[in-house]
Amino acid sequence: MLLTIVQLVRRKRLDEKYALAWLVAGVAMLFAPLATGVIDAFSTALGFHYPPAFILLIGFLTLCLINLQFSVVISRLNKHNKQLAQRFAIMEQRVREIERSPQS
């Protein structure tokens, strides 16, 4: 997972601002099997009777946060695209008016 993330960043297919979150997730996946005792104790302290359910909850919440972040980015890009389309339409209209006007 970590090597894939590094390769995607090197090939400019993944922005650095998103790579940090994925690198943290990759490191967590790498070290999670080594910390089963800590995970079991923490999940039991929080009231989970089945520790893997706690891991699934954390994973689900993480994916929800990632989806929220991407929704914000998509919304911003959608707004930006709309503004660009409006500016392009205005410029296109001005070019047509200039082409129609008699040249002095």
Tab-separated table of N, CA and C in Angstrom:
chain	number	residue	atom	x	y	z
A	1	MET	N	0.833	-1.187	0.000
A	1	MET	CA	0.000	0.000	0.000
A	1	MET	C	0.878	1.251	0.000
A	2	LEU	N	1.883	1.268	0.862
A	2	LEU	CA	2.760	2.438	0.930
A	2	LEU	C	3.533	2.651	-0.367
A	3	LEU	N	4.001	1.569	-0.953
A	3	LEU	CA	4.726	1.692	-2.223
A	3	LEU	C	3.824	2.197	-3.339
A	4	THR	N	2.586	1.762	-3.346
A	4	THR	CA	1.631	2.227	-4.351
A	4	THR	C	1.380	3.722	-4.203
A	5	ILE	N	1.240	4.187	-2.981
A	5	ILE	CA	1.011	5.612	-2.732
A	5	ILE	C	2.210	6.431	-3.206
A	6	VAL	N	3.404	5.971	-2.874
A	6	VAL	CA	4.612	6.688	-3.292
A	6	VAL	C	4.711	6.725	-4.811
A	7	GLN	N	4.412	5.617	-5.459
A	7	GLN	CA	4.456	5.577	-6.926
A	7	GLN	C	3.429	6.529	-7.539
A	8	LEU	N	2.229	6.581	-6.986
A	8	LEU	CA	1.202	7.479	-7.509
A	8	LEU	C	1.615	8.946	-7.363
A	9	VAL	N	2.263	9.272	-6.273
A	9	VAL	CA	2.739	10.649	-6.080
A	9	VAL	C	3.869	10.953	-7.054
A	10	ARG	N	4.791	10.020	-7.219
A	10	ARG	CA	5.908	10.232	-8.147
A	10	ARG	C	5.439	10.410	-9.576
A	11	ARG	N	4.399	9.702	-9.953
A	11	ARG	CA	3.862	9.798	-11.324
A	11	ARG	C	2.853	10.931	-11.487
A	12	LYS	N	2.689	11.730	-10.454
A	12	LYS	CA	1.778	12.883	-10.455
A	12	LYS	C	0.322	12.475	-10.674
A	13	ARG	N	-0.048	11.296	-10.210
A	13	ARG	CA	-1.436	10.839	-10.310
A	13	ARG	C	-2.189	11.052	-9.006
A	14	LEU	N	-1.450	11.433	-7.951
A	14	LEU	CA	-2.036	11.709	-6.645
A	14	LEU	C	-1.370	12.960	-6.094
A	15	ASP	N	-2.187	13.954	-5.736
A	15	ASP	CA	-1.658	15.193	-5.173
A	15	ASP	C	-1.010	14.927	-3.825
A	16	GLU	N	-0.018	15.742	-3.513
A	16	GLU	CA	0.683	15.594	-2.245
A	16	GLU	C	-0.249	15.847	-1.070
A	17	LYS	N	-1.214	16.761	-1.246
A	17	LYS	CA	-2.109	17.073	-0.124
A	17	LYS	C	-2.998	15.891	0.242
A	18	TYR	N	-3.283	15.003	-0.708
A	18	TYR	CA	-4.057	13.802	-0.402
A	18	TYR	C	-3.146	12.645	-0.009
A	19	ALA	N	-1.914	12.684	-0.464
A	19	ALA	CA	-0.984	11.590	-0.200
A	19	ALA	C	-0.685	11.455	1.286
A	20	LEU	N	-0.629	12.569	2.003
A	20	LEU	CA	-0.321	12.505	3.428
A	20	LEU	C	-1.347	11.666	4.177
A	21	ALA	N	-2.618	11.892	3.885
A	21	ALA	CA	-3.675	11.112	4.550
A	21	ALA	C	-3.553	9.630	4.204
A	22	TRP	N	-3.261	9.336	2.951
A	22	TRP	CA	-3.132	7.934	2.540
A	22	TRP	C	-1.878	7.300	3.133
A	23	LEU	N	-0.811	8.069	3.271
A	23	LEU	CA	0.398	7.528	3.896
A	23	LEU	C	0.154	7.205	5.366
A	24	VAL	N	-0.577	8.078	6.051
A	24	VAL	CA	-0.921	7.795	7.450
A	24	VAL	C	-1.760	6.520	7.529
A	25	ALA	N	-2.718	6.372	6.633
A	25	ALA	CA	-3.547	5.158	6.617
A	25	ALA	C	-2.695	3.920	6.319
A	26	GLY	N	-1.755	4.064	5.400
A	26	GLY	CA	-0.876	2.938	5.070
A	26	GLY	C	-0.001	2.531	6.236
A	27	VAL	N	0.536	3.507	6.949
A	27	VAL	CA	1.361	3.206	8.124
A	27	VAL	C	0.507	2.556	9.204
A	28	ALA	N	-0.712	3.054	9.381
A	28	ALA	CA	-1.615	2.454	10.378
A	28	ALA	C	-1.905	0.994	10.019
A	29	MET	N	-2.124	0.718	8.736
A	29	MET	CA	-2.375	-0.662	8.317
A	29	MET	C	-1.142	-1.535	8.506
A	30	LEU	N	0.025	-0.924	8.351
A	30	LEU	CA	1.265	-1.676	8.499
A	30	LEU	C	1.498	-2.089	9.949
A	31	PHE	N	1.209	-1.176	10.890
A	31	PHE	CA	1.500	-1.449	12.293
A	31	PHE	C	0.302	-1.976	13.087
A	32	ALA	N	-0.881	-1.973	12.539
A	32	ALA	CA	-2.067	-2.451	13.267
A	32	ALA	C	-1.933	-3.908	13.723
A	33	PRO	N	-1.433	-4.817	12.896
A	33	PRO	CA	-1.306	-6.201	13.375
A	33	PRO	C	-0.334	-6.359	14.549
A	34	LEU	N	0.602	-5.431	14.682
A	34	LEU	CA	1.564	-5.511	15.782
A	34	LEU	C	0.980	-4.997	17.093
A	35	ALA	N	-0.119	-4.270	17.004
A	35	ALA	CA	-0.701	-3.638	18.186
A	35	ALA	C	-2.046	-4.251	18.561
A	36	THR	N	-2.219	-5.540	18.325
A	36	THR	CA	-3.514	-6.156	18.626
A	36	THR	C	-3.841	-6.104	20.113
A	37	GLY	N	-2.838	-6.220	20.953
A	37	GLY	CA	-3.087	-6.142	22.397
A	37	GLY	C	-3.604	-4.771	22.799
A	38	VAL	N	-2.994	-3.740	22.266
A	38	VAL	CA	-3.421	-2.369	22.564
A	38	VAL	C	-4.822	-2.121	22.009
A	39	ILE	N	-5.058	-2.595	20.802
A	39	ILE	CA	-6.382	-2.416	20.184
A	39	ILE	C	-7.443	-3.149	20.993
A	40	ASP	N	-7.144	-4.378	21.425
A	40	ASP	CA	-8.099	-5.147	22.235
A	40	ASP	C	-8.398	-4.441	23.558
A	41	ALA	N	-7.358	-3.958	24.213
A	41	ALA	CA	-7.556	-3.279	25.499
A	41	ALA	C	-8.340	-1.983	25.325
A	42	PHE	N	-8.010	-1.222	24.284
A	42	PHE	CA	-8.699	0.042	24.036
A	42	PHE	C	-10.163	-0.181	23.682
A	43	SER	N	-10.423	-1.176	22.817
A	43	SER	CA	-11.813	-1.440	22.424
A	43	SER	C	-12.633	-1.972	23.599
A	44	THR	N	-12.036	-2.791	24.449
A	44	THR	CA	-12.733	-3.292	25.639
A	44	THR	C	-13.029	-2.149	26.609
A	45	ALA	N	-12.079	-1.226	26.764
A	45	ALA	CA	-12.286	-0.066	27.645
A	45	ALA	C	-13.419	0.819	27.138
A	46	LEU	N	-13.614	0.851	25.814
A	46	LEU	CA	-14.697	1.652	25.235
A	46	LEU	C	-16.027	0.910	25.207
A	47	GLY	N	-16.026	-0.360	25.629
A	47	GLY	CA	-17.275	-1.104	25.713
A	47	GLY	C	-17.580	-2.003	24.535
A	48	PHE	N	-16.611	-2.213	23.675
A	48	PHE	CA	-16.814	-3.131	22.552
A	48	PHE	C	-16.488	-4.540	23.020
A	49	HIS	N	-17.440	-5.457	22.844
A	49	HIS	CA	-17.218	-6.837	23.265
A	49	HIS	C	-16.463	-7.639	22.209
A	50	TYR	N	-16.476	-7.120	20.986
A	50	TYR	CA	-15.811	-7.786	19.875
A	50	TYR	C	-14.839	-6.772	19.249
A	51	PRO	N	-13.544	-6.846	19.578
A	51	PRO	CA	-12.577	-5.841	19.126
A	51	PRO	C	-12.555	-5.563	17.617
A	52	PRO	N	-12.734	-6.575	16.752
A	52	PRO	CA	-12.764	-6.241	15.323
A	52	PRO	C	-13.908	-5.283	14.948
A	53	ALA	N	-14.978	-5.275	15.732
A	53	ALA	CA	-16.061	-4.319	15.461
A	53	ALA	C	-15.568	-2.892	15.674
A	54	PHE	N	-14.690	-2.690	16.637
A	54	PHE	CA	-14.109	-1.376	16.877
A	54	PHE	C	-13.258	-0.953	15.682
A	55	ILE	N	-12.464	-1.884	15.159
A	55	ILE	CA	-11.632	-1.588	13.985
A	55	ILE	C	-12.511	-1.233	12.794
A	56	LEU	N	-13.597	-1.977	12.595
A	56	LEU	CA	-14.518	-1.672	11.494
A	56	LEU	C	-15.151	-0.294	11.677
A	57	LEU	N	-15.488	0.059	12.896
A	57	LEU	CA	-16.060	1.378	13.162
A	57	LEU	C	-15.058	2.474	12.828
A	58	ILE	N	-13.831	2.320	13.255
A	58	ILE	CA	-12.788	3.305	12.952
A	58	ILE	C	-12.591	3.418	11.439
A	59	GLY	N	-12.554	2.284	10.755
A	59	GLY	CA	-12.415	2.294	9.297
A	59	GLY	C	-13.584	2.975	8.627
A	60	PHE	N	-14.790	2.692	9.088
A	60	PHE	CA	-15.986	3.311	8.517
A	60	PHE	C	-15.970	4.824	8.731
A	61	LEU	N	-15.622	5.257	9.932
A	61	LEU	CA	-15.572	6.697	10.211
A	61	LEU	C	-14.487	7.387	9.387
A	62	THR	N	-13.368	6.709	9.202
A	62	THR	CA	-12.299	7.264	8.372
A	62	THR	C	-12.760	7.430	6.933
A	63	LEU	N	-13.442	6.409	6.405
A	63	LEU	CA	-13.956	6.511	5.037
A	63	LEU	C	-15.005	7.611	4.910
A	64	CYS	N	-15.804	7.796	5.936
A	64	CYS	CA	-16.788	8.894	5.919
A	64	CYS	C	-16.079	10.245	5.861
A	65	LEU	N	-15.003	10.400	6.623
A	65	LEU	CA	-14.256	11.659	6.594
A	65	LEU	C	-13.582	11.884	5.238
A	66	ILE	N	-13.068	10.828	4.647
A	66	ILE	CA	-12.449	10.940	3.321
A	66	ILE	C	-13.511	11.335	2.301
A	67	ASN	N	-14.685	10.716	2.372
A	67	ASN	CA	-15.772	11.079	1.452
A	67	ASN	C	-16.208	12.517	1.647
A	68	LEU	N	-16.248	12.975	2.887
A	68	LEU	CA	-16.609	14.365	3.156
A	68	LEU	C	-15.580	15.309	2.546
A	69	GLN	N	-14.308	14.978	2.705
A	69	GLN	CA	-13.257	15.810	2.127
A	69	GLN	C	-13.381	15.863	0.605
A	70	PHE	N	-13.618	14.722	-0.012
A	70	PHE	CA	-13.764	14.706	-1.468
A	70	PHE	C	-15.022	15.438	-1.914
A	71	SER	N	-16.071	15.388	-1.128
A	71	SER	CA	-17.289	16.131	-1.466
A	71	SER	C	-17.027	17.629	-1.444
A	72	VAL	N	-16.252	18.077	-0.468
A	72	VAL	CA	-15.903	19.500	-0.409
A	72	VAL	C	-15.074	19.888	-1.625
A	73	VAL	N	-14.103	19.060	-1.984
A	73	VAL	CA	-13.263	19.346	-3.143
A	73	VAL	C	-14.095	19.356	-4.421
A	74	ILE	N	-14.978	18.391	-4.582
A	74	ILE	CA	-15.825	18.317	-5.777
A	74	ILE	C	-16.749	19.526	-5.846
A	75	SER	N	-17.304	19.938	-4.717
A	75	SER	CA	-18.172	21.114	-4.701
A	75	SER	C	-17.402	22.358	-5.121
A	76	ARG	N	-16.203	22.516	-4.601
A	76	ARG	CA	-15.376	23.664	-4.961
A	76	ARG	C	-15.042	23.642	-6.449
A	77	LEU	N	-14.676	22.480	-6.973
A	77	LEU	CA	-14.361	22.370	-8.397
A	77	LEU	C	-15.585	22.628	-9.269
A	78	ASN	N	-16.748	22.169	-8.821
A	78	ASN	CA	-17.978	22.403	-9.565
A	78	ASN	C	-18.274	23.897	-9.646
A	79	LYS	N	-18.113	24.603	-8.534
A	79	LYS	CA	-18.336	26.044	-8.503
A	79	LYS	C	-17.342	26.751	-9.414
A	80	HIS	N	-16.085	26.313	-9.354
A	80	HIS	CA	-15.052	26.914	-10.196
A	80	HIS	C	-15.342	26.675	-11.675
A	81	ASN	N	-15.767	25.469	-12.031
A	81	ASN	CA	-16.112	25.163	-13.424
A	81	ASN	C	-17.276	26.011	-13.910
A	82	LYS	N	-18.261	26.226	-13.057
A	82	LYS	CA	-19.403	27.057	-13.423
A	82	LYS	C	-18.958	28.489	-13.694
A	83	GLN	N	-18.093	29.016	-12.827
A	83	GLN	CA	-17.581	30.373	-13.029
A	83	GLN	C	-16.776	30.475	-14.319
A	84	LEU	N	-15.963	29.460	-14.597
A	84	LEU	CA	-15.181	29.461	-15.831
A	84	LEU	C	-16.082	29.399	-17.059
A	85	ALA	N	-17.136	28.596	-17.003
A	85	ALA	CA	-18.068	28.500	-18.121
A	85	ALA	C	-18.782	29.840	-18.343
A	86	GLN	N	-19.140	30.515	-17.267
A	86	GLN	CA	-19.795	31.813	-17.396
A	86	GLN	C	-18.840	32.844	-17.988
A	87	ARG	N	-17.600	32.866	-17.513
A	87	ARG	CA	-16.617	33.795	-18.066
A	87	ARG	C	-16.348	33.513	-19.536
A	88	PHE	N	-16.259	32.236	-19.877
A	88	PHE	CA	-16.040	31.867	-21.275
A	88	PHE	C	-17.205	32.330	-22.144
A	89	ALA	N	-18.439	32.153	-21.659
A	89	ALA	CA	-19.609	32.582	-22.426
A	89	ALA	C	-19.608	34.098	-22.639
A	90	ILE	N	-19.228	34.838	-21.611
A	90	ILE	CA	-19.159	36.304	-21.739
A	90	ILE	C	-18.086	36.690	-22.751
A	91	MET	N	-16.932	36.063	-22.666
A	91	MET	CA	-15.858	36.376	-23.620
A	91	MET	C	-16.247	35.991	-25.041
A	92	GLU	N	-16.906	34.857	-25.182
A	92	GLU	CA	-17.354	34.416	-26.501
A	92	GLU	C	-18.357	35.415	-27.087
A	93	GLN	N	-19.262	35.921	-26.253
A	93	GLN	CA	-20.233	36.913	-26.696
A	93	GLN	C	-19.524	38.196	-27.127
A	94	ARG	N	-18.528	38.628	-26.379
A	94	ARG	CA	-17.778	39.834	-26.735
A	94	ARG	C	-17.046	39.662	-28.058
A	95	VAL	N	-16.474	38.482	-28.277
A	95	VAL	CA	-15.780	38.215	-29.540
A	95	VAL	C	-16.763	38.275	-30.697
A	96	ARG	N	-17.947	37.708	-30.528
A	96	ARG	CA	-18.971	37.768	-31.594
A	96	ARG	C	-19.371	39.205	-31.887
A	97	GLU	N	-19.534	40.001	-30.836
A	97	GLU	CA	-19.897	41.406	-31.039
A	97	GLU	C	-18.800	42.168	-31.770
A	98	ILE	N	-17.557	41.878	-31.428
A	98	ILE	CA	-16.434	42.544	-32.117
A	98	ILE	C	-16.388	42.114	-33.573
A	99	GLU	N	-16.627	40.847	-33.837
A	99	GLU	CA	-16.593	40.355	-35.224
A	99	GLU	C	-17.737	40.936	-36.045
A	100	ARG	N	-18.884	41.185	-35.445
A	100	ARG	CA	-20.045	41.726	-36.150
A	100	ARG	C	-19.930	43.226	-36.401
A	101	SER	N	-19.234	43.908	-35.532
A	101	SER	CA	-19.178	45.358	-35.664
A	101	SER	C	-18.355	45.745	-36.886
A	102	PRO	N	-18.794	46.799	-37.566
A	102	PRO	CA	-18.014	47.246	-38.730
A	102	PRO	C	-16.678	47.816	-38.273
A	103	GLN	N	-15.667	47.415	-38.982
A	103	GLN	CA	-14.340	47.857	-38.601
A	103	GLN	C	-14.078	49.228	-39.210
A	104	SER	N	-13.488	50.091	-38.432
A	104	SER	CA	-13.232	51.457	-38.873
A	104	SER	C	-11.952	51.566	-39.638
